[in-house]
mmCIF file of C-alpha atoms in Angstrom:
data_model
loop_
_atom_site.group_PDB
_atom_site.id
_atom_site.type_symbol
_atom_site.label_atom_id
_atom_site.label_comp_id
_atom_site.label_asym_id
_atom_site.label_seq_id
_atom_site.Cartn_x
_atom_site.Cartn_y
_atom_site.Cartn_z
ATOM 1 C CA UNK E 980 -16.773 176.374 50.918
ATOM 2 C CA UNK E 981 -19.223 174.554 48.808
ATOM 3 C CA UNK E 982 -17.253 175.971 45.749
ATOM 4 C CA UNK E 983 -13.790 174.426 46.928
ATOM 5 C CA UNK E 984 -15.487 171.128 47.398
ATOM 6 C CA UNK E 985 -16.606 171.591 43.701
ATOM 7 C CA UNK E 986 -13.777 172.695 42.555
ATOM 8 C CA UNK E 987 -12.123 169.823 44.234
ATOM 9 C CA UNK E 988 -14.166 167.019 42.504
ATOM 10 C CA UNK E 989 -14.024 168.591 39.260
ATOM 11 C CA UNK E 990 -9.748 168.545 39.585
ATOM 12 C CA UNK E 991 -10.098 164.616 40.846
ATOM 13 C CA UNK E 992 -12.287 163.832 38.020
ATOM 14 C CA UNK E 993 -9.589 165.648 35.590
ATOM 15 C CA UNK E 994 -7.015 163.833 37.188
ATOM 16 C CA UNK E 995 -8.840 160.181 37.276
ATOM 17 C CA UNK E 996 -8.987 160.662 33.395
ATOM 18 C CA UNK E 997 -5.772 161.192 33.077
ATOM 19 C CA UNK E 998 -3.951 159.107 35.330
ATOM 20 C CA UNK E 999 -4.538 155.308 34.508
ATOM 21 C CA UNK E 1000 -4.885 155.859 30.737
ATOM 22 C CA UNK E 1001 -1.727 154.213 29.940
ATOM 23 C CA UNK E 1002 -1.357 150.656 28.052
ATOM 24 C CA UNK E 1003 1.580 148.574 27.865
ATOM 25 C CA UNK E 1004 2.970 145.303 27.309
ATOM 26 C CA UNK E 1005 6.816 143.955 27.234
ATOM 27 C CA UNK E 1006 6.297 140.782 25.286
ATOM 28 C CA UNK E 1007 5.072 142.981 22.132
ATOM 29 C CA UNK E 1008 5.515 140.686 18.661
ATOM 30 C CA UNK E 1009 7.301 141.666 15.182
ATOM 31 C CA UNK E 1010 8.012 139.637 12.723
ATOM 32 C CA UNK E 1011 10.156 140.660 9.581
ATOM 33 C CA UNK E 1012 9.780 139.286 6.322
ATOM 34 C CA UNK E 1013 12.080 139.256 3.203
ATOM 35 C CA UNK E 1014 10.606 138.093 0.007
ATOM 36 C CA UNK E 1015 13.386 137.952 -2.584
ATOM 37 C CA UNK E 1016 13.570 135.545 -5.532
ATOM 38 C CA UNK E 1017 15.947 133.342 -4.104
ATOM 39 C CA UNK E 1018 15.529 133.427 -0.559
ATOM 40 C CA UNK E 1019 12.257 134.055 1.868
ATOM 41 C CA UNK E 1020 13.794 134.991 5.255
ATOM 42 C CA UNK E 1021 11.490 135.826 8.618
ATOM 43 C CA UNK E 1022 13.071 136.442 11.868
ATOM 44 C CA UNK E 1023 11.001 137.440 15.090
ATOM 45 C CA UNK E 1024 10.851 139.129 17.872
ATOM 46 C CA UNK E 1025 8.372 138.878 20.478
ATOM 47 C CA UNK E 1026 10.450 140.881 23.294
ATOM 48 C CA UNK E 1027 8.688 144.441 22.001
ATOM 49 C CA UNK E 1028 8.287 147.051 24.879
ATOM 50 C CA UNK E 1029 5.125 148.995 23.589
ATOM 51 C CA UNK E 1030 3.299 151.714 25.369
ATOM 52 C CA UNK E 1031 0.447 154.082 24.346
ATOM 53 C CA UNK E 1032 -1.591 156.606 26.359
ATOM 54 C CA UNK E 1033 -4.769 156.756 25.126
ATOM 55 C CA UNK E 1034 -5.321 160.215 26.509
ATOM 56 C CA UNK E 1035 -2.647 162.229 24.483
ATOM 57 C CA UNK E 1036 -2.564 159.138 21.873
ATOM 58 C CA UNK E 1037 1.380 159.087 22.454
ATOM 59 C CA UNK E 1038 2.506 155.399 21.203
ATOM 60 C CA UNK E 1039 5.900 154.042 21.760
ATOM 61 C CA UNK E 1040 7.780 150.808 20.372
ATOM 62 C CA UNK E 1041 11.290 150.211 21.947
ATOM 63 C CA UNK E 1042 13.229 146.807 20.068
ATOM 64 C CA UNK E 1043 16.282 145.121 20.412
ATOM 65 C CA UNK E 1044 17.511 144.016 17.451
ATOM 66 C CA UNK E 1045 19.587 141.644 18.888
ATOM 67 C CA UNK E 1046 16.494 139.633 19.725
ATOM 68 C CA UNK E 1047 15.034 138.890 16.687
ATOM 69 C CA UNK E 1048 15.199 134.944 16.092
ATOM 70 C CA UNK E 1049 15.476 133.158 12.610
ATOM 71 C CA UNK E 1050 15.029 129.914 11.771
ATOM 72 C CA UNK E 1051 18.337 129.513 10.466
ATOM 73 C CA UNK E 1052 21.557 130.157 13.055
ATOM 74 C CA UNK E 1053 23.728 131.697 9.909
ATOM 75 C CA UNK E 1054 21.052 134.099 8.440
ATOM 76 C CA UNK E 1055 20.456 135.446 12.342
ATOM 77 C CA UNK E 1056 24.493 136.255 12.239
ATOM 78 C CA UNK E 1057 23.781 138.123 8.892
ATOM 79 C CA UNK E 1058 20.872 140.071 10.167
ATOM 80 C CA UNK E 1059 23.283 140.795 13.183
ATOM 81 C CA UNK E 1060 26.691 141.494 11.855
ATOM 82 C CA UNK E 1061 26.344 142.356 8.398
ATOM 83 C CA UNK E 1062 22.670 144.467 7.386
ATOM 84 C CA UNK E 1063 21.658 146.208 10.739
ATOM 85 C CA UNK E 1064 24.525 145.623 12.573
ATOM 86 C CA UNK E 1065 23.141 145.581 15.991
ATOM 87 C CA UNK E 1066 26.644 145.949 17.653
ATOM 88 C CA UNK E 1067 26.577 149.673 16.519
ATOM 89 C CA UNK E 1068 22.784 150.291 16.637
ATOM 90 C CA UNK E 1069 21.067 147.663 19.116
ATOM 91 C CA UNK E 1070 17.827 149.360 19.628
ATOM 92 C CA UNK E 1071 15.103 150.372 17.413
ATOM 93 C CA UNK E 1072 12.453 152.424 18.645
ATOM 94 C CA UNK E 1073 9.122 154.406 17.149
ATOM 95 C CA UNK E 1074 7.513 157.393 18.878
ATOM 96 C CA UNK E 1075 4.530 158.916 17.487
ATOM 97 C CA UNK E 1076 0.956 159.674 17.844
ATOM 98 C CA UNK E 1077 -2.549 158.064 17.129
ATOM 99 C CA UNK E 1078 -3.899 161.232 14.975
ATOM 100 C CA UNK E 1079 -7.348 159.696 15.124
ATOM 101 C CA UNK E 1080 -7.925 159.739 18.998
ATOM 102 C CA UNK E 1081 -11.424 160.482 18.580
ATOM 103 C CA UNK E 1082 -12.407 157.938 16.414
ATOM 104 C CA UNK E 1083 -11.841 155.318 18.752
ATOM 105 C CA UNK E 1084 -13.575 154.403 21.466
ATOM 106 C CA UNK E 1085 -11.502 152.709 23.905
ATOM 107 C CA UNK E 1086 -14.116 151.327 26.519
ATOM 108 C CA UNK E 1087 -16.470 149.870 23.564
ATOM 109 C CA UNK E 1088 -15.640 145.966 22.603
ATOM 110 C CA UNK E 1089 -14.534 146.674 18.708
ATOM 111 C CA UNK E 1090 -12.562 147.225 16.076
ATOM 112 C CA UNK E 1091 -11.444 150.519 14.861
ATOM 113 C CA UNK E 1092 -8.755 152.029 11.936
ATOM 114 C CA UNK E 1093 -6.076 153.743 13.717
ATOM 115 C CA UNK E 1094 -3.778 156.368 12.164
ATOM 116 C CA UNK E 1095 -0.371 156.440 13.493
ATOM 117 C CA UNK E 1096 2.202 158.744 12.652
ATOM 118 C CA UNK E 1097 5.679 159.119 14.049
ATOM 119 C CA UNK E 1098 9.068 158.625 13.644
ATOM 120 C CA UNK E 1099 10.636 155.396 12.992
ATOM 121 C CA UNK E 1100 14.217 154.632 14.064
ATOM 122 C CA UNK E 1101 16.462 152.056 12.424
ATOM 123 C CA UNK E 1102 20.143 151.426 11.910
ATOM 124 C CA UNK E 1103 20.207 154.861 13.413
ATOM 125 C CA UNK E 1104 18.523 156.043 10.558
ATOM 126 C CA UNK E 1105 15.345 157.839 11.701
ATOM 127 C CA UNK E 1106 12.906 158.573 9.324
ATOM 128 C CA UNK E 1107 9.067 160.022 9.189
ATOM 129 C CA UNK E 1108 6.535 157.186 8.905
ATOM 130 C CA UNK E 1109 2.659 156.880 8.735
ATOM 131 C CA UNK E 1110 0.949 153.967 8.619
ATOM 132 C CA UNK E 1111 -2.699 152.522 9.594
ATOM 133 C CA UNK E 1112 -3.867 149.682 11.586
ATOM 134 C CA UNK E 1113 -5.942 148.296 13.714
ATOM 135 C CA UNK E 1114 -7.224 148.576 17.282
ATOM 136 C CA UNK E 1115 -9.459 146.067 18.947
ATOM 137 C CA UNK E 1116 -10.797 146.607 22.530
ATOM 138 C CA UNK E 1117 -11.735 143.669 24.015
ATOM 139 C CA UNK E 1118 -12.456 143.052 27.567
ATOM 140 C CA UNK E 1119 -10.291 146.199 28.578
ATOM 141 C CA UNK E 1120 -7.606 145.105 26.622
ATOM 142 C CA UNK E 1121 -6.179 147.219 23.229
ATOM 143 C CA UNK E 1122 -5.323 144.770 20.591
ATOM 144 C CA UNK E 1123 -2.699 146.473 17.963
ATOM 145 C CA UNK E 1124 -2.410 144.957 14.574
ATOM 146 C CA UNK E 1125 -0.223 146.705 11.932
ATOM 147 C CA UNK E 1126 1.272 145.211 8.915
ATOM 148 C CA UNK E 1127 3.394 148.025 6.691
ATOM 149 C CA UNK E 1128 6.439 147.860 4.015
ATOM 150 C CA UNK E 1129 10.028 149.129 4.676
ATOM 151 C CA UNK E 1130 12.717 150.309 2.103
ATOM 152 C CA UNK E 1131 15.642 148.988 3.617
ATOM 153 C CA UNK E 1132 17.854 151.350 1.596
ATOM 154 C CA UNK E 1133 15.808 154.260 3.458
ATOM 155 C CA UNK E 1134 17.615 153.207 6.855
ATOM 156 C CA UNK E 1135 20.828 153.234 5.107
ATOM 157 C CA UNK E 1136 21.154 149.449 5.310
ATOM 158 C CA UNK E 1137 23.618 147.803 2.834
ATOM 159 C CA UNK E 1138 22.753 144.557 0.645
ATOM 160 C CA UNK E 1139 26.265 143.558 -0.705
ATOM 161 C CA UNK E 1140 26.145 142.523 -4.858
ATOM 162 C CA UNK E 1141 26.642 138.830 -3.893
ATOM 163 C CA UNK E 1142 23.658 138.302 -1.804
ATOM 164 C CA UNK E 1143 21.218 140.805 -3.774
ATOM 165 C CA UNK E 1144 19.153 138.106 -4.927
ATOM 166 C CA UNK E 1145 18.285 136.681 -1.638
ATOM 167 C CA UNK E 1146 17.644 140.150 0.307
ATOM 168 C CA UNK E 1147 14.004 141.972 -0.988
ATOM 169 C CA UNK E 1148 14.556 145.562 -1.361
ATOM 170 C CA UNK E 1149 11.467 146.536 0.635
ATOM 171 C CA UNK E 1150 10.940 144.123 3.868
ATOM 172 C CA UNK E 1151 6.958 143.740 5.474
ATOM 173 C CA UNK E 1152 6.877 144.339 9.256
ATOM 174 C CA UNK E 1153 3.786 142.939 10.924
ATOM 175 C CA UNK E 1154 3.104 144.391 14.450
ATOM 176 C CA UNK E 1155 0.784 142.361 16.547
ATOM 177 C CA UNK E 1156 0.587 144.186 20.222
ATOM 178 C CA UNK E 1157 -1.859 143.065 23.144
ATOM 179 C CA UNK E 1158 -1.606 146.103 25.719
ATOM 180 C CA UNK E 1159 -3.188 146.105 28.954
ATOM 181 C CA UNK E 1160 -3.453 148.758 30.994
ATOM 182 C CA UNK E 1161 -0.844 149.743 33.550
ATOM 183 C CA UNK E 1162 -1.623 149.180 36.939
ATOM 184 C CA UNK Q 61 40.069 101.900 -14.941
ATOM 185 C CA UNK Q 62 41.153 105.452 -16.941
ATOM 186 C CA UNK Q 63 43.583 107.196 -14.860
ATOM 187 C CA UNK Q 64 41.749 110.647 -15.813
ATOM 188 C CA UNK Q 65 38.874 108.945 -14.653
ATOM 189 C CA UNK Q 66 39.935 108.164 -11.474
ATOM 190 C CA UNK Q 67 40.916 111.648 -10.751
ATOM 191 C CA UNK Q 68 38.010 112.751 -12.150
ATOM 192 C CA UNK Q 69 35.537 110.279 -9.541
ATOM 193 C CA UNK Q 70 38.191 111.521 -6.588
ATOM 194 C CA UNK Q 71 37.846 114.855 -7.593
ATOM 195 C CA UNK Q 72 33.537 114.340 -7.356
ATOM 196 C CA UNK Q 73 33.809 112.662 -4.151
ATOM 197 C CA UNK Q 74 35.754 115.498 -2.549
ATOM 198 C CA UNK Q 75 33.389 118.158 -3.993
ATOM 199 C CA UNK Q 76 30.432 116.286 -2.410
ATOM 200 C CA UNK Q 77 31.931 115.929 0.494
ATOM 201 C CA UNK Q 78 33.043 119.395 0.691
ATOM 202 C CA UNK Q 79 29.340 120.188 0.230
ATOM 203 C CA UNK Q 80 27.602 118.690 2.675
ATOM 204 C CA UNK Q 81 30.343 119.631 4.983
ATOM 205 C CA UNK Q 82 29.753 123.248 3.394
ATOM 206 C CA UNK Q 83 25.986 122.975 4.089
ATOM 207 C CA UNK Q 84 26.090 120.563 7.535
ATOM 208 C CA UNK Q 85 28.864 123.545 9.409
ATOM 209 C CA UNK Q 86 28.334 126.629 7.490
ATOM 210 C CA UNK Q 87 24.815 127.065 5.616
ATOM 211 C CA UNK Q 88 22.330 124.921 7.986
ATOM 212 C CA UNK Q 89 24.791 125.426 11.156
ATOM 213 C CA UNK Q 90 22.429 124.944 14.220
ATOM 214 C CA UNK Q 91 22.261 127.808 16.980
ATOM 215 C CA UNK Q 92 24.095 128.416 19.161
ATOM 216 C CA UNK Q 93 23.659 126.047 22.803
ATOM 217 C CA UNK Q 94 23.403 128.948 25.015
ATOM 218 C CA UNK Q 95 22.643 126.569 27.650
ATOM 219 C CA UNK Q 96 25.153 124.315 27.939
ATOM 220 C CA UNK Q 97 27.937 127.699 26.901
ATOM 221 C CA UNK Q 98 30.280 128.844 29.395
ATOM 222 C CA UNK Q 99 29.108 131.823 30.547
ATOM 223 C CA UNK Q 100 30.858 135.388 29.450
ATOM 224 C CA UNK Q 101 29.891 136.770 32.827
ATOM 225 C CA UNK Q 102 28.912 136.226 36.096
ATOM 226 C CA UNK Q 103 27.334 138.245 38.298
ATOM 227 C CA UNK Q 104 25.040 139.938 40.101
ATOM 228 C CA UNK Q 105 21.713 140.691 38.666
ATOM 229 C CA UNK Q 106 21.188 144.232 40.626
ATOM 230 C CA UNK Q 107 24.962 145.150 39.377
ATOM 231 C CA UNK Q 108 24.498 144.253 35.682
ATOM 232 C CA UNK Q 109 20.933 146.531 35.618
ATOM 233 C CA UNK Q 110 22.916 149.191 37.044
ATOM 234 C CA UNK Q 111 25.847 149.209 34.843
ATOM 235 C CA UNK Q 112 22.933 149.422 31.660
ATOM 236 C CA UNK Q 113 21.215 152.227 33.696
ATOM 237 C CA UNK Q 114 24.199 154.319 34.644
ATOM 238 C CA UNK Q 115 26.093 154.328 31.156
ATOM 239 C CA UNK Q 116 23.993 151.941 28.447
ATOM 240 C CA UNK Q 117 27.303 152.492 25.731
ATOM 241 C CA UNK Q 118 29.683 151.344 27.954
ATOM 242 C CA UNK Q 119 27.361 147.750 28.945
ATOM 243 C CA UNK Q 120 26.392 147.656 25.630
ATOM 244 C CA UNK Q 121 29.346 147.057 23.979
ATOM 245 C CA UNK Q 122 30.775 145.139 27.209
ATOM 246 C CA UNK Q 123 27.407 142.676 27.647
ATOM 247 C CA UNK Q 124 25.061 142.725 24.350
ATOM 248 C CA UNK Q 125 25.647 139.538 22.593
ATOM 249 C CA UNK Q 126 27.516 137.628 25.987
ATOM 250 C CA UNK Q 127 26.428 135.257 27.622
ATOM 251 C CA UNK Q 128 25.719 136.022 30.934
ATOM 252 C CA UNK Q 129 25.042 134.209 34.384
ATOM 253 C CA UNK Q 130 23.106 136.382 36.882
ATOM 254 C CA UNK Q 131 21.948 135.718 40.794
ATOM 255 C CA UNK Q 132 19.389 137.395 42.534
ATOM 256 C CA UNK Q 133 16.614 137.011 44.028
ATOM 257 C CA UNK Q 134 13.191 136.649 41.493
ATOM 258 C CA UNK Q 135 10.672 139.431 41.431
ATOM 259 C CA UNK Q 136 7.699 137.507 39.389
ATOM 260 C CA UNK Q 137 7.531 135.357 37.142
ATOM 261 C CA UNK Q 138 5.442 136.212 34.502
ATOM 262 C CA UNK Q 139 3.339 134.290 31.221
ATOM 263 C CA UNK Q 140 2.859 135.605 28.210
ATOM 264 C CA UNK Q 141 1.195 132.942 25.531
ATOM 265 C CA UNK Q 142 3.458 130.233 25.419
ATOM 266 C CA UNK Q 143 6.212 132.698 26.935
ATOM 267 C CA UNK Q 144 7.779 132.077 30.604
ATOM 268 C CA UNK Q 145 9.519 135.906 31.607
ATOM 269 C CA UNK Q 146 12.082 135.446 35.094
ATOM 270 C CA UNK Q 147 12.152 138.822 36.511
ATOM 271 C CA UNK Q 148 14.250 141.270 38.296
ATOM 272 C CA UNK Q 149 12.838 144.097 39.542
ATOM 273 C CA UNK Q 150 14.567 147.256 40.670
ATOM 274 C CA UNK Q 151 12.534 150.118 39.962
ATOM 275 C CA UNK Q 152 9.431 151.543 39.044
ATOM 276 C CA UNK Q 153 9.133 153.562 35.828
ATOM 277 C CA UNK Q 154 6.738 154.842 33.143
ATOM 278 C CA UNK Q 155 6.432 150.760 31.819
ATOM 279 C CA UNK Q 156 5.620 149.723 35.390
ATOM 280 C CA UNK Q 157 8.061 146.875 36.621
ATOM 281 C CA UNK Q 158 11.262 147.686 35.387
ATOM 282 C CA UNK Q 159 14.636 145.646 35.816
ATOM 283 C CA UNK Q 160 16.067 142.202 34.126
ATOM 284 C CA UNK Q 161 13.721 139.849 32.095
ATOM 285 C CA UNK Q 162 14.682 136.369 31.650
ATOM 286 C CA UNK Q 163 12.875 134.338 28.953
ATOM 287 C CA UNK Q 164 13.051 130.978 30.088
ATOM 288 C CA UNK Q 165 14.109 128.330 27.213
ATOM 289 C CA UNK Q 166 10.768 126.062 27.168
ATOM 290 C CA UNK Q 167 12.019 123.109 28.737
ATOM 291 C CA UNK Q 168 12.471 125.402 32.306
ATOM 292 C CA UNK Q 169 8.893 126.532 31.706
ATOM 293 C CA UNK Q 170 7.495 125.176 34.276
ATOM 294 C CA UNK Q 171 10.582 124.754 36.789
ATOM 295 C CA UNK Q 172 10.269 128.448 36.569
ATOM 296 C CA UNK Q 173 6.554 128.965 37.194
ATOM 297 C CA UNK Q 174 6.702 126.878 40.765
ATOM 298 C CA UNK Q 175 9.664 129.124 42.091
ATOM 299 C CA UNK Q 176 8.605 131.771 44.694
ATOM 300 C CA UNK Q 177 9.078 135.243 44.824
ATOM 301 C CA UNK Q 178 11.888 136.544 46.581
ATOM 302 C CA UNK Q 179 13.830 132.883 46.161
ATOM 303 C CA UNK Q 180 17.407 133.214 45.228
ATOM 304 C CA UNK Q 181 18.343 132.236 41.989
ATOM 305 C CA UNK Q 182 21.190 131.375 39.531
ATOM 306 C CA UNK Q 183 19.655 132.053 35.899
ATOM 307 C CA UNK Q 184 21.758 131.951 32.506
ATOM 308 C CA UNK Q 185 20.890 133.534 29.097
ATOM 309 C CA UNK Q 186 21.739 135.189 25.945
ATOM 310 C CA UNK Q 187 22.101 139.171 26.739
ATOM 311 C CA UNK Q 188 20.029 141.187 23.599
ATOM 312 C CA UNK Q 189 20.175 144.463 25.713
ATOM 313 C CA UNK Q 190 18.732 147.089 27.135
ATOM 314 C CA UNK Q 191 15.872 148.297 25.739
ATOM 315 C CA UNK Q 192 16.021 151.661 28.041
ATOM 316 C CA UNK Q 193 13.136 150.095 29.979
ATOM 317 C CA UNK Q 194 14.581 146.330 30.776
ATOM 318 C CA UNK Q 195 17.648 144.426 30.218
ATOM 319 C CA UNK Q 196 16.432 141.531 28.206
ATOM 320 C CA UNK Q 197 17.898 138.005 28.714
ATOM 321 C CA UNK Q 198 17.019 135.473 25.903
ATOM 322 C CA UNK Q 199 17.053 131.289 26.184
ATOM 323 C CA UNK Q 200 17.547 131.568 29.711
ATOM 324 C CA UNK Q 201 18.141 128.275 32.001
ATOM 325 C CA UNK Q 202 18.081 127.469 35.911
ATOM 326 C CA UNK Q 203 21.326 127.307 36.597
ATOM 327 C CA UNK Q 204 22.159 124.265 39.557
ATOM 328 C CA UNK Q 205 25.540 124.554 41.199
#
C-alpha cells in the first residue's frame, strides 16, 4: 500500500513538471528591416503567436504576413502583392527547438544565450535555420530577444530589375517576445 | 514672350504638377480608412471562426484582406503595451484562449476597455487571417448602428 502511495506522488510530481511548462503570448513583435542604397523600408508586426515549452524546449512562431504595417500605405501593397505575396502564402511560421535547455535556468531572474534551431517557413519556402538569442527571466516571465539576417532570394522571393536598388538582398528580422506562462 | 518658351514654361508647369500629383496619390498615398470603409462582410463572429477552422483555404482567399464587420458577444478584452485586443472566444487549445482578436484602432482604446464581458457587440476591422490559432482583426472600431 505504502508503495502505491509512493508510486503515486512520484507520477504527480512527473506530471506537475510537465504540465504548466508552457509559455505563450499572441501579441509577439517583428519588425523587418531593408537597408538598400536607395530606400530603408521597416514594416511591423506585433500580432506574433509564439509558444515554447520549456520542458521539451519546443518553440513555435505562427505570423500573418498580412499584418505587418509600414509607414508608407504603397510600400505595405508591395510587401503584400508583389515580394511575399501574402494572398498565396499568408502565414509564416517557425518550429524548432532550444538545443541548449540546460543552460538555462528558467526560475532564476537572468539572462541567458539561447540556441534555437528549426525550420523557418516563408513564401512557402521552408528552409533550415539556426540562430542565437537571448532569454531573460524576470519575475516568471521569459523575455525572447533575437535579431538574425535573411536572404530573401533563399525564400524564393523576387526583387524585379526596376526596384533592385531600393530592396536589400539580405533583410534583418528582430524578434522581441514577452511569454508568460499559460494558465 | 518666345512662343517656344511658352511651351516650354507650360510644359514645366504640367510636369510639376504631374509630380506632386504623382507623389500626393501614388508614392506618399495615405492608408487605407478602414474605419470609415464599407464593410466586405457582415456577420457573425462565431460563423466567420468557423468557416477559418473548418476549411482555412477556402476563408482565406474569401476573407484575408476584406474588411469585415462581426457581432458577438466579447470574451475579454485584453492589454498588451499600448495594445487594446477585443476578443472572441470559442475554444480552448494548446495557446489557451482561442477564437477572433480584434485590435482596437487607438482612439477606441478605452471605449473598449469599459465594455463588459459577455456584452454584445458590433466591431469592424481589417481581416490579416488566421494564424491556425486566432483569426486576427486589425484597426478595429466600435461599430454604433
Amino acid at each position: 500500500m505504502k508503495n502505491i502511495v509512493k508510486i503515486a506522488i512520484v507520477l504527480l510530481m512527473i506530471s506537475g513538471s510537465v504540465f504548466g511548462q508552457k509559455y505563450i503570448t499572441k501579441n509577439g513583435k517583428i519588425t523587418f528591416f531593408s537597408d538598400a542604397p536607395s530606400e530603408k523600408i521597416e514594416g511591423h508586426n506585433n500580432q506574433v503567436n509564439t509558444a515554447m515549452d520549456i520542458s521539451t524546449g519546443d518553440f513555435v512562431f505562427k505570423v500573418l504576413m498580412k499584418s505587418f504595417e509600414f509607414e508608407n500605405a504603397l510600400m505595405q501593397e508591395h510587401f503584400n502583392e508583389n515580394y511575399v505575396e501574402s494572398d498565396k502564402f499568408p502565414n509564416a511560421t517557425f518550429k524548432g527547438k532550444v538545443t541548449n535547455l540546460t543552460e538555462i535556468n528558467f526560475t532564476k531572474n537572468g539572462k541567458y544565450k539561447a540556441m534555437v534551431e528549426g525550420d523557418l517557413t516563408i513564401h512557402g519556402v521552408t528552409k533550415k535555420v539556426k540562430q542565437t538569442g537571448t532569454f531573460e527571466i524576470k519575475d516568471g516571465k521569459i523575455l525572447t530577444n533575437a535579431k538574425f539576417s535573411i536572404a530573401i532570394k533563399d525564400y524564393n522571393i523576387k526583387i524585379p530589375n526596376t526596384v533592385l536598388k531600393n530592396i536589400a538582398e539580405n533583410v534583418d528580422i528582430t524578434v522581441n517576445v514577452s511569454l508568460d506562462k499559460l494558465k | 514672350m518666345n512662343k517656344w518658351l511658352k511651351i516650354v514654361l507650360i510644359l514645366a508647369a504640367v510636369g510639376i504638377v504631374a509630380a506632386i500629383l504623382v507623389y500626393k496619390f501614388y508614392i506618399n498615398k495615405p492608408h487605407k480608412d478602414i474605419e470609415n470603409a464599407k464593410a466586405d462582410f457582415k456577420l457573425k463572429a462565431e460563423v466567420l471562426y468557423n468557416e477559418y477552422v473548418t476549411d482555412k483555404a477556402t476563408a482565406d482567399l474569401k476573407y484575408n484582406g476584406k474588411i469585415i464587420e462581426l457581432s458577438g458577444n466579447l470574451s475579454e478584452t485584453e492589454i498588451a503595451d499600448t495594445l487594446v485586443v477585443a476578443t472572441f472566444v470559442y475554444k480552448q487549445g494548446d495557446f489557451g484562449d482561442e477564437g477572433i482578436r480584434c485590435t482596437m484602432l487607438p482612439k477606441f482604446n478605452e471605449e473598449t476597455k469599459k465594455i463588459a464581458s459577455g456584452t454584445e457587440i458590433k466591431i469592424k476591422g481589417f481581416c490579416a487571417g488566421f494564424n491556425d490559432i486566432d483569426v486576427i482583426l486589425e484597426k478595429a472600431s466600435l461599430v454604433k448602428d
